[in-house]
Backbone as ProteinMPNN parsed JSONL, in Angstrom:
{"seq_chain_A": "XXXXXXXXXXXXXXXXXXXXXXXXXXXXXXXXXXXXXXXXXXXXXXXXXXXXXXXXXXXXXXXXXXXXXXXXXXXXXXXXXXXXXXXXXXXXXXXXXXXXXXXXXXXXXXXXXXXXXXXXXXX", "coords_chain_A": {"N_chain_A": [[-28.111, 143.792, -83.389], [-27.978, 147.227, -83.81], [-30.335, 147.205, -85.267], [-30.14, 145.278, -87.276], [-30.711, 142.257, -87.555], [-29.829, 140.076, -89.085], [-27.149, 140.363, -89.462], [-24.285, 139.011, -88.229], [-21.645, 139.464, -87.379], [-19.676, 142.215, -86.437], [-17.382, 144.696, -87.359], [-14.926, 146.575, -85.493], [-14.753, 149.215, -86.554], [-17.21, 149.436, -87.905], [-18.946, 149.251, -85.744], [-18.308, 151.591, -84.313], [-18.99, 153.557, -86.238], [-21.768, 153.074, -86.55], [-22.616, 153.542, -83.945], [-22.153, 156.289, -83.63], [-24.182, 157.279, -85.168], [-26.392, 157.017, -83.584], [-28.976, 158.551, -81.622], [-28.157, 161.415, -79.716], [-25.427, 160.958, -79.566], [-22.124, 162.08, -79.915], [-19.596, 161.195, -80.533], [-17.436, 158.288, -80.783], [-15.282, 155.667, -79.586], [-13.086, 152.904, -79.754], [-10.771, 151.179, -77.861], [-7.736, 149.38, -77.14], [-6.816, 147.277, -74.305], [-4.378, 148.183, -73.515], [-4.31, 150.795, -74.312], [-4.288, 151.55, -77.051], [-5.586, 152.866, -80.109], [-8.34, 151.356, -81.67], [-10.598, 151.769, -83.25], [-12.212, 154.791, -84.255], [-14.33, 157.644, -84.138], [-14.514, 160.777, -83.689], [-15.277, 164.095, -82.418], [-13.559, 166.836, -84.043], [-12.067, 168.334, -82.202], [-11.104, 166.604, -80.298], [-8.426, 164.503, -79.268], [-7.844, 161.462, -80.405], [-5.843, 159.507, -79.919], [-4.73, 160.325, -77.468], [-7.005, 160.182, -75.822], [-7.598, 157.465, -76.04], [-5.302, 156.37, -74.864], [-5.609, 157.195, -72.227], [-7.942, 155.989, -71.295], [-7.718, 153.249, -70.181], [-6.277, 153.877, -67.827], [-7.965, 155.692, -66.43], [-10.17, 154.02, -66.052], [-9.025, 151.881, -64.565], [-8.24, 153.182, -62.199], [-10.708, 154.113, -61.108], [-11.921, 151.631, -60.827], [-10.273, 150.48, -58.865], [-10.921, 152.138, -56.705], [-13.662, 151.516, -56.347], [-13.416, 148.868, -55.592], [-11.965, 149.19, -53.193], [-13.929, 150.4, -51.696], [-15.532, 148.29, -51.331], [-17.501, 147.775, -53.199], [-17.325, 146.257, -55.417], [-16.441, 145.02, -58.748], [-15.925, 147.359, -61.369], [-17.82, 147.936, -64.254], [-18.648, 149.784, -66.048], [-18.373, 153.326, -66.594], [-19.821, 156.423, -66.072], [-19.638, 159.791, -66.732], [-20.107, 163.337, -66.465], [-18.99, 165.841, -68.515], [-18.649, 169.039, -68.361], [-21.529, 169.886, -69.914], [-21.797, 167.538, -71.251], [-22.302, 164.066, -71.596], [-20.155, 161.294, -70.874], [-19.5, 158.027, -71.521], [-17.841, 155.15, -70.48], [-17.06, 151.922, -71.208], [-15.931, 148.802, -70.161], [-15.151, 146.181, -72.144], [-14.48, 143.154, -72.232], [-11.328, 142.707, -73.502], [-11.141, 145.236, -74.494], [-11.862, 148.78, -74.511], [-14.749, 150.773, -74.664], [-15.713, 153.831, -75.542], [-18.005, 156.482, -75.357], [-19.006, 159.61, -76.339], [-21.371, 162.0, -75.503], [-23.775, 164.271, -76.978], [-23.858, 167.761, -76.258], [-25.961, 168.643, -73.614], [-27.713, 166.537, -74.075], [-28.936, 163.168, -73.514], [-27.245, 160.022, -73.37], [-27.926, 156.994, -75.231], [-28.391, 154.773, -73.129], [-29.226, 152.01, -72.707], [-28.887, 150.893, -75.249], [-26.136, 151.289, -75.577], [-25.14, 149.583, -73.605], [-25.88, 147.121, -74.731], [-24.277, 147.137, -77.025], [-21.783, 147.129, -75.788], [-21.882, 144.571, -74.62], [-21.865, 142.963, -76.917], [-19.311, 143.667, -77.948], [-17.747, 142.692, -75.854], [-18.156, 139.927, -76.086], [-16.845, 139.481, -78.472], [-14.232, 140.152, -77.818], [-12.951, 138.671, -75.696]], "CA_chain_A": [[-27.376, 145.011, -83.076], [-28.241, 148.327, -84.744], [-31.497, 146.916, -86.094], [-29.787, 144.382, -88.379], [-30.608, 140.935, -86.93], [-29.167, 139.098, -89.949], [-25.697, 140.571, -89.422], [-23.778, 138.312, -87.05], [-20.343, 139.97, -86.943], [-19.452, 143.64, -86.678], [-16.008, 145.138, -87.144], [-14.881, 147.741, -84.605], [-15.062, 150.437, -87.312], [-18.654, 149.45, -88.141], [-19.594, 149.539, -84.458], [-18.111, 153.014, -84.03], [-19.787, 154.327, -87.2], [-23.192, 152.909, -86.23], [-22.847, 154.179, -82.647], [-22.195, 157.74, -83.83], [-25.472, 157.608, -85.78], [-27.445, 156.945, -82.568], [-29.372, 159.833, -81.055], [-27.445, 161.893, -78.542], [-24.009, 160.585, -79.594], [-21.247, 162.995, -80.651], [-18.391, 160.495, -80.945], [-17.205, 156.983, -80.154], [-13.918, 155.171, -79.719], [-12.755, 151.596, -79.186], [-9.333, 151.128, -77.582], [-7.253, 148.155, -76.521], [-6.581, 147.365, -72.863], [-3.128, 148.913, -73.274], [-4.449, 152.189, -74.71], [-4.127, 151.832, -78.477], [-6.844, 153.068, -80.841], [-8.793, 150.305, -82.58], [-11.479, 152.481, -84.186], [-12.693, 156.024, -83.639], [-14.973, 158.727, -84.871], [-14.644, 161.765, -82.624], [-15.242, 165.492, -82.86], [-12.193, 167.254, -84.382], [-11.354, 168.924, -81.069], [-10.587, 165.556, -79.412], [-7.284, 163.718, -79.715], [-8.193, 160.059, -80.207], [-4.738, 158.755, -79.327], [-4.646, 160.694, -76.049], [-8.174, 159.621, -75.145], [-7.403, 156.018, -76.005], [-4.258, 156.071, -73.894], [-6.056, 157.473, -70.861], [-9.1, 155.177, -70.891], [-7.385, 152.199, -69.215], [-5.863, 154.486, -66.555], [-9.183, 156.178, -65.773], [-10.978, 152.873, -65.649], [-8.345, 151.13, -63.502], [-8.288, 153.947, -60.941], [-12.079, 154.04, -60.579], [-12.139, 150.243, -60.423], [-9.607, 150.283, -57.579], [-11.712, 152.828, -55.682], [-14.89, 150.762, -56.051], [-12.989, 147.688, -54.826], [-11.633, 149.652, -51.844], [-15.206, 150.668, -51.022], [-16.226, 147.006, -51.282], [-18.644, 147.831, -54.106], [-17.113, 145.266, -56.471], [-15.818, 145.38, -60.02], [-16.56, 148.368, -62.21], [-17.939, 147.495, -65.644], [-18.8, 150.988, -66.867], [-18.264, 154.598, -65.885], [-20.481, 157.533, -66.752], [-19.333, 161.096, -66.144], [-20.518, 164.49, -67.252], [-17.902, 166.765, -68.752], [-19.474, 170.201, -68.694], [-22.892, 169.379, -70.066], [-21.732, 166.389, -72.141], [-22.038, 162.792, -70.935], [-19.123, 160.4, -71.401], [-19.665, 156.656, -71.017], [-16.715, 154.266, -70.755], [-17.446, 150.541, -70.911], [-14.901, 147.789, -70.369], [-15.785, 145.081, -72.874], [-13.421, 142.166, -72.41], [-9.986, 143.284, -73.606], [-11.197, 146.571, -75.104], [-12.679, 149.823, -73.89], [-15.678, 151.414, -75.588], [-16.034, 155.141, -74.98], [-18.986, 157.205, -76.153], [-19.217, 160.985, -75.916], [-22.695, 162.474, -75.878], [-23.952, 165.651, -77.434], [-24.108, 168.7, -75.16], [-27.343, 168.785, -73.179], [-28.523, 165.369, -74.417], [-28.599, 161.928, -72.828], [-26.8, 158.905, -74.193], [-28.853, 155.852, -75.26], [-27.705, 153.862, -72.197], [-29.544, 150.6, -72.951], [-28.251, 150.504, -76.512], [-24.694, 151.222, -75.35], [-24.874, 148.341, -72.87], [-25.977, 146.027, -75.707], [-23.071, 147.202, -77.846], [-20.702, 146.674, -74.913], [-21.997, 143.11, -74.5], [-21.393, 142.419, -78.197], [-17.863, 143.834, -77.973], [-17.143, 141.77, -74.878], [-18.176, 138.573, -76.661], [-15.837, 139.441, -79.524], [-12.887, 140.459, -77.309], [-12.761, 138.054, -74.376]], "C_chain_A": [[-27.633, 146.028, -84.181], [-29.381, 148.011, -85.713], [-31.217, 146.043, -87.302], [-29.605, 142.965, -87.833], [-29.878, 139.89, -87.78], [-27.643, 139.222, -89.904], [-25.149, 140.009, -88.118], [-22.476, 138.906, -86.51], [-20.182, 141.422, -87.371], [-17.989, 143.948, -86.455], [-16.034, 146.308, -86.162], [-15.233, 149.045, -85.329], [-16.557, 150.542, -87.582], [-19.414, 149.783, -86.862], [-19.484, 151.016, -84.134], [-18.99, 153.864, -84.951], [-21.272, 154.261, -86.878], [-23.528, 153.585, -84.9], [-22.995, 155.687, -82.81], [-23.511, 158.174, -84.479], [-26.636, 157.53, -84.783], [-27.756, 158.342, -82.031], [-28.577, 160.176, -79.812], [-25.96, 161.641, -78.543], [-23.219, 161.544, -80.477], [-19.992, 162.303, -81.167], [-18.246, 159.179, -80.213], [-15.79, 156.522, -80.473], [-13.836, 153.783, -79.116], [-11.242, 151.554, -79.059], [-8.972, 149.792, -76.95], [-7.023, 148.367, -75.026], [-5.272, 148.082, -72.533], [-3.116, 150.303, -73.92], [-4.231, 152.532, -76.17], [-5.49, 151.96, -79.154], [-7.107, 151.873, -81.745], [-9.652, 150.941, -83.671], [-11.978, 153.732, -83.48], [-13.399, 156.903, -84.652], [-15.346, 159.752, -83.811], [-14.741, 163.168, -83.207], [-13.792, 165.927, -83.094], [-11.39, 167.808, -83.203], [-10.751, 167.88, -80.129], [-9.447, 164.793, -80.066], [-7.569, 162.25, -79.385], [-7.097, 159.244, -79.56], [-4.607, 159.049, -77.837], [-5.812, 160.087, -75.265], [-8.017, 158.117, -74.982], [-6.372, 155.619, -74.95], [-4.69, 156.267, -72.458], [-7.199, 156.579, -70.387], [-8.748, 154.058, -69.904], [-7.01, 152.76, -67.84], [-7.061, 154.99, -65.765], [-9.971, 155.007, -65.216], [-10.329, 152.113, -64.489], [-8.378, 151.868, -62.169], [-9.678, 153.874, -60.307], [-12.372, 152.63, -60.091], [-11.471, 149.96, -59.075], [-10.394, 150.945, -56.447], [-12.983, 152.055, -55.343], [-14.571, 149.471, -55.296], [-12.682, 148.068, -53.38], [-12.891, 149.927, -51.027], [-16.066, 149.413, -50.869], [-17.532, 147.036, -52.08], [-18.52, 146.82, -55.24], [-16.453, 145.847, -57.708], [-16.627, 146.439, -60.761], [-16.65, 147.812, -63.63], [-18.2, 148.659, -66.594], [-18.729, 152.217, -65.974], [-18.995, 155.636, -66.722], [-20.147, 158.813, -66.003], [-19.91, 162.176, -67.045], [-19.329, 165.436, -67.314], [-18.559, 168.043, -69.256], [-20.918, 169.724, -68.777], [-22.948, 168.232, -71.076], [-21.502, 165.115, -71.343], [-20.921, 162.03, -71.653], [-19.309, 159.052, -70.731], [-18.454, 155.853, -71.443], [-17.115, 152.873, -70.293], [-16.237, 149.645, -71.146], [-15.599, 146.584, -70.97], [-14.719, 144.037, -73.188], [-12.072, 142.861, -72.416], [-9.973, 144.661, -74.269], [-12.047, 147.506, -74.249], [-13.493, 150.485, -74.992], [-16.094, 152.718, -74.931], [-16.969, 155.87, -75.935], [-19.199, 158.584, -75.531], [-20.576, 161.439, -76.418], [-22.675, 163.898, -76.393], [-24.297, 166.52, -76.228], [-25.601, 168.804, -74.886], [-28.243, 167.616, -73.497], [-28.06, 164.168, -73.601], [-28.118, 160.892, -73.83], [-27.852, 157.799, -74.172], [-28.269, 154.691, -74.443], [-27.978, 152.391, -72.479], [-28.864, 150.093, -74.218], [-26.74, 150.372, -76.326], [-24.314, 149.971, -74.571], [-24.929, 147.134, -73.803], [-24.738, 145.974, -76.592], [-21.87, 146.713, -77.041], [-20.705, 145.168, -74.749], [-21.498, 142.431, -75.766], [-19.87, 142.527, -78.299], [-17.165, 142.863, -77.02], [-17.104, 140.348, -75.416], [-17.11, 138.419, -77.745], [-14.409, 139.555, -79.005], [-12.653, 139.917, -75.903], [-11.301, 137.842, -74.073]], "O_chain_A": [[-27.512, 145.707, -85.363], [-29.389, 148.493, -86.845], [-31.984, 146.064, -88.264], [-28.473, 142.513, -87.664], [-29.361, 138.914, -87.237], [-26.932, 138.286, -90.268], [-25.504, 140.473, -87.034], [-22.231, 138.855, -85.305], [-20.502, 141.803, -88.496], [-17.408, 143.508, -85.463], [-17.065, 146.965, -86.017], [-15.936, 149.887, -84.773], [-17.119, 151.634, -87.496], [-20.407, 150.511, -86.893], [-20.466, 151.633, -83.722], [-19.658, 154.789, -84.49], [-21.964, 155.279, -86.926], [-24.615, 154.142, -84.749], [-23.871, 156.294, -82.194], [-23.907, 159.332, -84.345], [-27.751, 157.937, -85.109], [-26.882, 159.208, -81.996], [-28.35, 159.322, -78.955], [-25.273, 162.064, -77.614], [-23.583, 161.795, -81.626], [-19.383, 162.766, -82.131], [-18.848, 158.968, -79.16], [-15.189, 156.919, -81.471], [-14.447, 153.514, -78.082], [-10.516, 151.848, -80.009], [-9.803, 149.152, -76.305], [-7.034, 149.499, -74.543], [-5.078, 148.536, -71.406], [-2.059, 150.918, -74.063], [-4.011, 153.697, -76.499], [-6.432, 151.246, -78.81], [-6.229, 151.429, -82.485], [-9.459, 150.686, -84.859], [-12.15, 153.741, -82.261], [-13.098, 156.896, -85.845], [-16.359, 159.617, -83.124], [-14.338, 163.406, -84.346], [-12.888, 165.44, -82.414], [-10.16, 167.752, -83.213], [-9.965, 168.231, -79.249], [-9.49, 164.478, -81.255], [-7.537, 161.851, -78.221], [-7.379, 158.375, -78.735], [-4.4, 158.138, -77.035], [-5.621, 159.545, -74.176], [-8.275, 157.568, -73.911], [-6.561, 154.639, -74.23], [-4.196, 155.584, -71.561], [-7.398, 156.431, -69.182], [-9.418, 153.926, -68.88], [-7.379, 152.191, -66.812], [-7.162, 154.742, -64.563], [-10.383, 155.009, -64.056], [-11.012, 151.742, -63.535], [-8.528, 151.243, -61.12], [-9.808, 153.606, -59.113], [-13.005, 152.453, -59.05], [-12.048, 149.271, -58.234], [-10.519, 150.381, -55.36], [-13.344, 151.949, -54.171], [-15.357, 149.029, -54.458], [-13.081, 147.366, -52.45], [-12.913, 149.713, -49.815], [-17.18, 149.468, -50.347], [-18.526, 146.416, -51.701], [-19.493, 146.554, -55.945], [-15.979, 146.983, -57.722], [-17.858, 146.407, -60.771], [-15.671, 147.279, -64.152], [-17.998, 148.537, -67.802], [-18.988, 152.157, -64.772], [-18.807, 155.713, -67.936], [-20.347, 158.909, -64.792], [-20.165, 161.954, -68.229], [-18.74, 165.784, -66.29], [-18.971, 168.132, -70.412], [-21.46, 169.21, -67.798], [-23.989, 167.974, -71.681], [-20.606, 165.071, -70.5], [-20.77, 162.114, -72.871], [-19.278, 158.954, -69.504], [-18.073, 155.861, -72.613], [-17.465, 152.67, -69.13], [-15.595, 149.715, -72.195], [-16.526, 146.031, -70.379], [-14.133, 144.037, -74.27], [-11.71, 143.529, -71.448], [-8.904, 145.191, -74.572], [-12.827, 147.081, -73.397], [-13.003, 150.725, -76.095], [-16.748, 152.716, -73.888], [-16.762, 155.881, -77.148], [-19.528, 158.703, -74.351], [-20.901, 161.29, -77.596], [-21.688, 164.621, -76.257], [-24.952, 166.063, -75.291], [-26.401, 169.024, -75.796], [-29.44, 167.682, -73.218], [-26.95, 164.147, -73.07], [-28.532, 160.889, -74.989], [-28.595, 157.677, -73.198], [-27.72, 153.744, -75.006], [-27.041, 151.592, -72.489], [-28.328, 148.985, -74.242], [-26.13, 149.444, -76.857], [-23.28, 149.361, -74.844], [-24.114, 146.22, -73.679], [-24.213, 144.897, -76.875], [-21.037, 145.967, -77.556], [-19.642, 144.546, -74.739], [-20.785, 141.43, -75.694], [-19.211, 141.567, -78.698], [-16.126, 142.29, -77.347], [-16.116, 139.639, -75.219], [-16.541, 137.34, -77.91], [-13.472, 139.108, -79.668], [-12.201, 140.648, -75.021], [-10.96, 137.334, -73.005]]}, "name": "protein", "num_of_chains": 1, "seq": "XXXXXXXXXXXXXXXXXXXXXXXXXXXXXXXXXXXXXXXXXXXXXXXXXXXXXXXXXXXXXXXXXXXXXXXXXXXXXXXXXXXXXXXXXXXXXXXXXXXXXXXXXXXXXXXXXXXXXXXXXXX"}
């Protein structure tokens, strides 16, 4: 993870800090399943507590819609807010949200790998 194969365990704060250094990323947040902030590094204009509190609600609503459509369980959501991408990944008992830079794409494959690592840590 993050080009450091010898490092076996990452703290949530380390994951957020390393994620923000990836190309195209403006901010990242890890929140509990009940909406509490675990770690965050966001642009000053964003309220981390509010974002953290809304992530489970957003995810649960979209998940219910995909179930109603018989598409199955949702494991991640990607939306564009203006010209910024926002990726929300459910990783076990936590949510991992990454806000992209305006006009840029998020490193989707890398984010999925990070989500897998978080899920293994937070089953």
